[in-house]
Amino acid sequence: ESSKVPVQVYDDEISEFARRRLDLVTALPPAMEAGELELYLQPQMNSTGLGLVGAEVLLRWNSPRFGSVPAGAVIEIAENAGLMDLLSRYVVTQAWRTMKILQERQLNITCSINLSVQNLTNSHFVAFALAGIREHAIPMNRVNFEVTETSMMHNMDAVIGSLLQIANSGCKIALDDFGTGYSSLAYLSRLPIHELKIDRCFISQMCSNQNDLGIVQNTLKLAHALHLETVAEGVEDDNTRDLLGQLGCHRLQGYLFARPMPLDTFCAWALARTS
């Protein structure tokens, strides 16, 4: 009899997990309708860390029922439940509204928006996103679409088609998590990429670990040689900021400057710095 007990417990946990997942899937579309999914902005600073030049747009779901649902979980649920197109359209529509408000408040900065594999292999989505930018009269060169290296490994032809469509519109493309994927250099020569984001796993250790410092230095050299902009993610202390500035990194992002904030908080934070 006792041999059945662990199986029973395991089953309960699995069904509990599955039930919560199902509840989240069911709750996601009405949550969008109700405006529960919000966009937060995390500042990107210039190379000295003193001037605000951009922001990364991040998804937050603060659900009255489930509490705070991590963005990664929301995306995974949407991808598996066939809701990715709906979610992505919601996010970009909110992003263009957000950029319009930034513009009205004289915050003429770039905004970076993350795209998933499903967005890149869906030609209708890219057309929808670009049409929205034009509709809101946002300068194309202020929009950065971030794609991860790992998303490149799926259906390369469709991905390249989407990236060319984006680049031809005048928007920029950033390669996110650079150095954590597989064949980065092949992508850099084949794809219309404007910017490299150096992953926080290298940035956070670069002052204490020679190998990580070497990777950051050489990534910046490579980007410079290829005329690409660079962004360092996960800057959390003054030493890292100063070192990145000396090495010629264009933009810095991390908790040293600010955590992601809702739009109004972000605007107040930004205007307090510029006034």
Short mmCIF file of C-alpha atoms in Angstrom, two decimals:
data_model
loop_
_atom_site.label_atom_id
_atom_site.label_comp_id
_atom_site.label_asym_id
_atom_site.label_seq_id
_atom_site.Cartn_x
_atom_site.Cartn_y
_atom_site.Cartn_z
CA GLU A 1 0.00 0.00 0.00
CA SER A 2 2.71 2.47 1.03
CA SER A 3 4.24 2.35 -2.44
CA LYS A 4 1.17 4.15 -3.81
CA VAL A 5 1.51 7.16 -1.54
CA PRO A 6 4.24 9.08 -3.41
CA VAL A 7 2.37 8.61 -6.68
CA GLN A 8 -0.78 10.00 -5.14
CA VAL A 9 1.02 13.11 -3.85
CA TYR A 10 2.72 13.65 -7.21
CA ASP A 11 -0.64 13.41 -8.97
CA ASP A 12 -2.17 16.00 -6.68
CA GLU A 13 0.67 18.41 -7.32
CA ILE A 14 0.44 17.93 -11.05
CA SER A 15 -3.31 18.42 -11.11
CA GLU A 16 -2.97 21.49 -8.86
CA PHE A 17 -0.42 22.93 -11.30
CA ALA A 18 -2.59 22.01 -14.29
CA ARG A 19 -5.66 23.52 -12.67
CA ARG A 20 -3.91 26.82 -11.96
CA ARG A 21 -2.61 26.86 -15.53
CA LEU A 22 -6.07 26.26 -16.91
CA ASP A 23 -7.47 28.99 -14.66
CA LEU A 24 -4.80 31.41 -15.90
CA VAL A 25 -5.48 30.54 -19.55
CA THR A 26 -9.21 31.15 -19.03
CA ALA A 27 -8.56 34.38 -17.11
CA LEU A 28 -6.08 35.89 -19.58
CA PRO A 29 -8.43 37.26 -22.31
CA PRO A 30 -10.86 38.87 -19.80
CA ALA A 31 -7.83 40.28 -17.92
CA MET A 32 -6.75 42.06 -21.11
CA GLU A 33 -10.28 43.41 -21.55
CA ALA A 34 -10.28 44.66 -17.96
CA GLY A 35 -6.89 46.36 -18.38
CA GLU A 36 -5.24 44.18 -15.71
CA LEU A 37 -2.19 43.70 -17.93
CA GLU A 38 -0.03 46.77 -17.66
CA LEU A 39 3.16 47.92 -19.34
CA TYR A 40 6.02 48.97 -17.10
CA LEU A 41 9.05 50.92 -18.33
CA GLN A 42 12.66 50.42 -17.27
CA PRO A 43 15.00 53.30 -18.12
CA GLN A 44 17.99 52.98 -20.42
CA MET A 45 20.69 55.56 -19.71
CA ASN A 46 23.50 56.92 -21.88
CA SER A 47 27.11 55.76 -21.47
CA THR A 48 27.76 58.03 -18.46
CA GLY A 49 24.60 56.80 -16.75
CA LEU A 50 23.39 60.39 -16.37
CA GLY A 51 21.12 60.96 -19.37
CA LEU A 52 17.88 59.10 -20.10
CA VAL A 53 17.87 57.85 -23.71
CA GLY A 54 15.34 55.02 -23.78
CA ALA A 55 13.17 52.51 -21.97
CA GLU A 56 12.41 48.84 -22.22
CA VAL A 57 8.70 48.01 -22.21
CA LEU A 58 7.88 45.12 -19.86
CA LEU A 59 4.63 43.28 -19.28
CA ARG A 60 3.07 43.05 -15.80
CA TRP A 61 -0.09 41.18 -14.85
CA ASN A 62 -1.27 42.19 -11.39
CA SER A 63 -4.34 40.01 -11.03
CA PRO A 64 -6.84 40.58 -8.20
CA ARG A 65 -7.34 36.81 -8.20
CA PHE A 66 -3.87 35.32 -8.81
CA GLY A 67 -1.68 38.11 -7.50
CA SER A 68 1.35 39.10 -9.55
CA VAL A 69 1.81 36.68 -12.46
CA PRO A 70 5.42 36.76 -13.80
CA ALA A 71 5.76 37.99 -17.40
CA GLY A 72 7.54 34.77 -18.39
CA ALA A 73 4.57 32.72 -17.17
CA VAL A 74 2.08 34.94 -19.02
CA ILE A 75 4.01 34.52 -22.28
CA GLU A 76 4.44 30.77 -21.83
CA ILE A 77 0.71 30.35 -21.14
CA ALA A 78 -0.18 32.48 -24.15
CA GLU A 79 2.20 30.55 -26.42
CA ASN A 80 0.85 27.17 -25.35
CA ALA A 81 -2.81 28.17 -25.42
CA GLY A 82 -2.74 29.80 -28.87
CA LEU A 83 -3.26 33.27 -27.34
CA MET A 84 0.09 34.74 -28.34
CA ASP A 85 -1.25 36.78 -31.25
CA LEU A 86 -3.99 38.24 -29.05
CA LEU A 87 -1.54 39.04 -26.24
CA SER A 88 1.07 40.54 -28.58
CA ARG A 89 -1.47 42.75 -30.33
CA TYR A 90 -2.64 43.96 -26.94
CA VAL A 91 0.95 44.70 -25.85
CA VAL A 92 1.98 46.61 -28.99
CA THR A 93 -1.27 48.60 -29.03
CA GLN A 94 -0.60 49.63 -25.42
CA ALA A 95 3.06 50.32 -26.28
CA TRP A 96 2.17 52.79 -29.04
CA ARG A 97 -0.26 54.58 -26.68
CA THR A 98 2.51 54.70 -24.10
CA MET A 99 4.98 56.16 -26.61
CA LYS A 100 2.42 58.75 -27.67
CA ILE A 101 2.08 59.89 -24.03
CA LEU A 102 5.88 60.02 -23.64
CA GLN A 103 6.02 62.20 -26.76
CA GLU A 104 3.31 64.53 -25.41
CA ARG A 105 5.35 64.91 -22.22
CA GLN A 106 8.45 65.82 -24.25
CA LEU A 107 10.15 62.53 -23.40
CA ASN A 108 11.51 61.79 -26.86
CA ILE A 109 13.22 58.52 -26.07
CA THR A 110 13.41 55.14 -27.76
CA CYS A 111 11.25 52.28 -26.54
CA SER A 112 12.28 48.61 -26.78
CA ILE A 113 9.60 45.97 -27.19
CA ASN A 114 10.22 42.23 -26.93
CA LEU A 115 9.02 39.97 -29.74
CA SER A 116 8.54 36.21 -29.44
CA VAL A 117 9.24 33.52 -32.03
CA GLN A 118 5.54 33.34 -32.79
CA ASN A 119 5.47 37.05 -33.61
CA LEU A 120 8.40 36.68 -35.98
CA THR A 121 6.95 33.72 -37.85
CA ASN A 122 3.58 35.47 -38.24
CA SER A 123 3.78 38.00 -41.07
CA HIS A 124 0.36 39.46 -40.19
CA PHE A 125 1.54 40.42 -36.73
CA VAL A 126 4.53 42.42 -37.98
CA ALA A 127 2.33 44.29 -40.47
CA PHE A 128 -0.17 45.02 -37.66
CA ALA A 129 2.57 46.36 -35.37
CA LEU A 130 4.10 48.61 -38.03
CA ALA A 131 0.67 49.97 -39.05
CA GLY A 132 0.03 50.94 -35.41
CA ILE A 133 3.26 52.95 -35.21
CA ARG A 134 2.30 54.92 -38.32
CA GLU A 135 -1.23 55.44 -37.02
CA HIS A 136 0.06 56.98 -33.78
CA ALA A 137 2.55 59.12 -35.74
CA ILE A 138 5.51 57.79 -33.75
CA PRO A 139 8.91 58.26 -35.42
CA MET A 140 9.93 54.80 -36.63
CA ASN A 141 13.53 55.19 -35.49
CA ARG A 142 12.36 55.47 -31.86
CA VAL A 143 11.04 51.91 -31.87
CA ASN A 144 13.39 49.02 -31.07
CA PHE A 145 12.11 45.48 -31.49
CA GLU A 146 14.04 43.06 -29.29
CA VAL A 147 14.47 39.47 -30.45
CA THR A 148 16.33 36.74 -28.58
CA GLU A 149 19.04 34.63 -30.15
CA THR A 150 17.16 31.45 -29.33
CA SER A 151 14.09 32.67 -31.26
CA MET A 152 16.26 32.78 -34.38
CA MET A 153 16.67 29.03 -34.48
CA HIS A 154 13.08 28.44 -35.54
CA ASN A 155 11.98 28.81 -39.13
CA MET A 156 14.86 31.06 -40.13
CA ASP A 157 13.35 32.12 -43.48
CA ALA A 158 10.13 33.42 -41.92
CA VAL A 159 12.12 35.16 -39.18
CA ILE A 160 14.43 36.86 -41.70
CA GLY A 161 11.38 38.00 -43.73
CA SER A 162 9.87 39.61 -40.61
CA LEU A 163 13.14 41.25 -39.58
CA LEU A 164 13.66 42.72 -43.04
CA GLN A 165 10.10 44.07 -42.96
CA ILE A 166 10.86 45.74 -39.61
CA ALA A 167 14.24 47.11 -40.69
CA ASN A 168 12.86 48.43 -43.99
CA SER A 169 10.21 50.38 -42.09
CA GLY A 170 12.90 52.35 -40.26
CA CYS A 171 12.44 50.63 -36.90
CA LYS A 172 15.49 49.11 -35.22
CA ILE A 173 16.19 45.53 -34.20
CA ALA A 174 18.07 44.58 -31.04
CA LEU A 175 19.49 41.12 -30.40
CA ASP A 176 18.67 40.34 -26.78
CA ASP A 177 20.62 38.05 -24.42
CA PHE A 178 23.60 38.23 -26.74
CA GLY A 179 26.18 35.53 -26.07
CA THR A 180 23.81 33.13 -24.34
CA GLY A 181 22.57 31.42 -27.53
CA TYR A 182 24.42 29.28 -30.04
CA SER A 183 25.63 30.79 -33.27
CA SER A 184 25.51 34.50 -32.65
CA LEU A 185 28.12 35.48 -35.21
CA ALA A 186 26.25 33.85 -38.06
CA TYR A 187 23.18 35.94 -37.20
CA LEU A 188 25.15 39.14 -37.00
CA SER A 189 26.36 38.77 -40.56
CA ARG A 190 23.00 37.62 -42.01
CA LEU A 191 20.40 39.68 -40.21
CA PRO A 192 19.54 43.40 -40.20
CA ILE A 193 20.50 43.94 -36.56
CA HIS A 194 21.20 47.42 -35.15
CA GLU A 195 21.88 46.74 -31.51
CA LEU A 196 23.33 44.09 -29.18
CA LYS A 197 22.08 43.70 -25.64
CA ILE A 198 24.74 42.15 -23.45
CA ASP A 199 23.16 39.75 -21.01
CA ARG A 200 23.09 40.50 -17.29
CA CYS A 201 24.85 37.20 -16.51
CA PHE A 202 28.07 38.69 -17.96
CA ILE A 203 27.51 42.26 -16.74
CA SER A 204 26.83 41.34 -13.10
CA GLN A 205 30.17 39.53 -12.71
CA MET A 206 32.42 41.63 -14.95
CA CYS A 207 34.08 43.51 -12.07
CA SER A 208 34.94 40.32 -10.21
CA ASN A 209 35.43 37.73 -12.95
CA GLN A 210 38.14 38.07 -15.62
CA ASN A 211 36.38 35.73 -18.04
CA ASP A 212 33.14 37.70 -17.91
CA LEU A 213 35.08 40.94 -18.29
CA GLY A 214 36.82 39.46 -21.35
CA ILE A 215 33.48 38.49 -22.89
CA VAL A 216 32.03 41.97 -22.32
CA GLN A 217 35.16 43.71 -23.68
CA ASN A 218 35.25 41.60 -26.81
CA THR A 219 31.51 41.84 -27.43
CA LEU A 220 31.83 45.64 -27.29
CA LYS A 221 34.82 45.51 -29.67
CA LEU A 222 32.89 43.28 -32.06
CA ALA A 223 29.82 45.54 -31.94
CA HIS A 224 32.02 48.58 -32.57
CA ALA A 225 33.65 46.90 -35.58
CA LEU A 226 30.20 46.06 -37.00
CA HIS A 227 28.82 49.55 -36.25
CA LEU A 228 26.21 48.20 -33.84
CA GLU A 229 24.83 50.01 -30.80
CA THR A 230 25.31 48.27 -27.45
CA VAL A 231 23.17 48.02 -24.33
CA ALA A 232 24.32 46.48 -21.04
CA GLU A 233 21.58 44.90 -18.94
CA GLY A 234 21.78 44.36 -15.19
CA VAL A 235 23.98 47.32 -14.19
CA GLU A 236 23.73 47.40 -10.40
CA ASP A 237 26.70 49.33 -9.05
CA ASP A 238 28.92 52.34 -9.79
CA ASN A 239 32.03 50.30 -10.62
CA THR A 240 30.20 48.37 -13.35
CA ARG A 241 28.76 51.62 -14.74
CA ASP A 242 32.16 53.32 -14.82
CA LEU A 243 33.87 50.34 -16.43
CA LEU A 244 31.17 50.04 -19.13
CA GLY A 245 31.53 53.76 -19.82
CA GLN A 246 35.30 53.38 -20.26
CA LEU A 247 34.77 50.40 -22.58
CA GLY A 248 32.44 52.46 -24.78
CA CYS A 249 29.06 50.81 -24.13
CA HIS A 250 26.34 53.11 -25.53
CA ARG A 251 23.48 52.40 -23.15
CA LEU A 252 23.09 51.11 -19.61
CA GLN A 253 20.07 49.51 -17.99
CA GLY A 254 19.67 48.13 -14.47
CA TYR A 255 18.65 48.58 -10.85
CA LEU A 256 21.47 51.10 -10.27
CA PHE A 257 19.26 53.58 -12.14
CA ALA A 258 15.73 52.28 -11.59
CA ARG A 259 13.48 49.26 -11.52
CA PRO A 260 10.67 48.92 -14.07
CA MET A 261 7.86 51.41 -13.27
CA PRO A 262 4.29 52.10 -14.41
CA LEU A 263 4.00 54.89 -17.00
CA ASP A 264 3.04 57.75 -14.65
CA THR A 265 5.78 56.88 -12.17
CA PHE A 266 8.27 56.63 -15.04
CA CYS A 267 7.27 60.05 -16.41
CA ALA A 268 7.57 61.67 -12.98
CA TRP A 269 10.98 60.00 -12.46
CA ALA A 270 12.22 61.08 -15.90
CA LEU A 271 10.96 64.67 -15.68
CA ALA A 272 12.47 65.07 -12.20
CA ARG A 273 15.85 64.19 -13.71
CA THR A 274 15.59 66.53 -16.69
CA SER A 275 14.12 69.59 -14.94
#
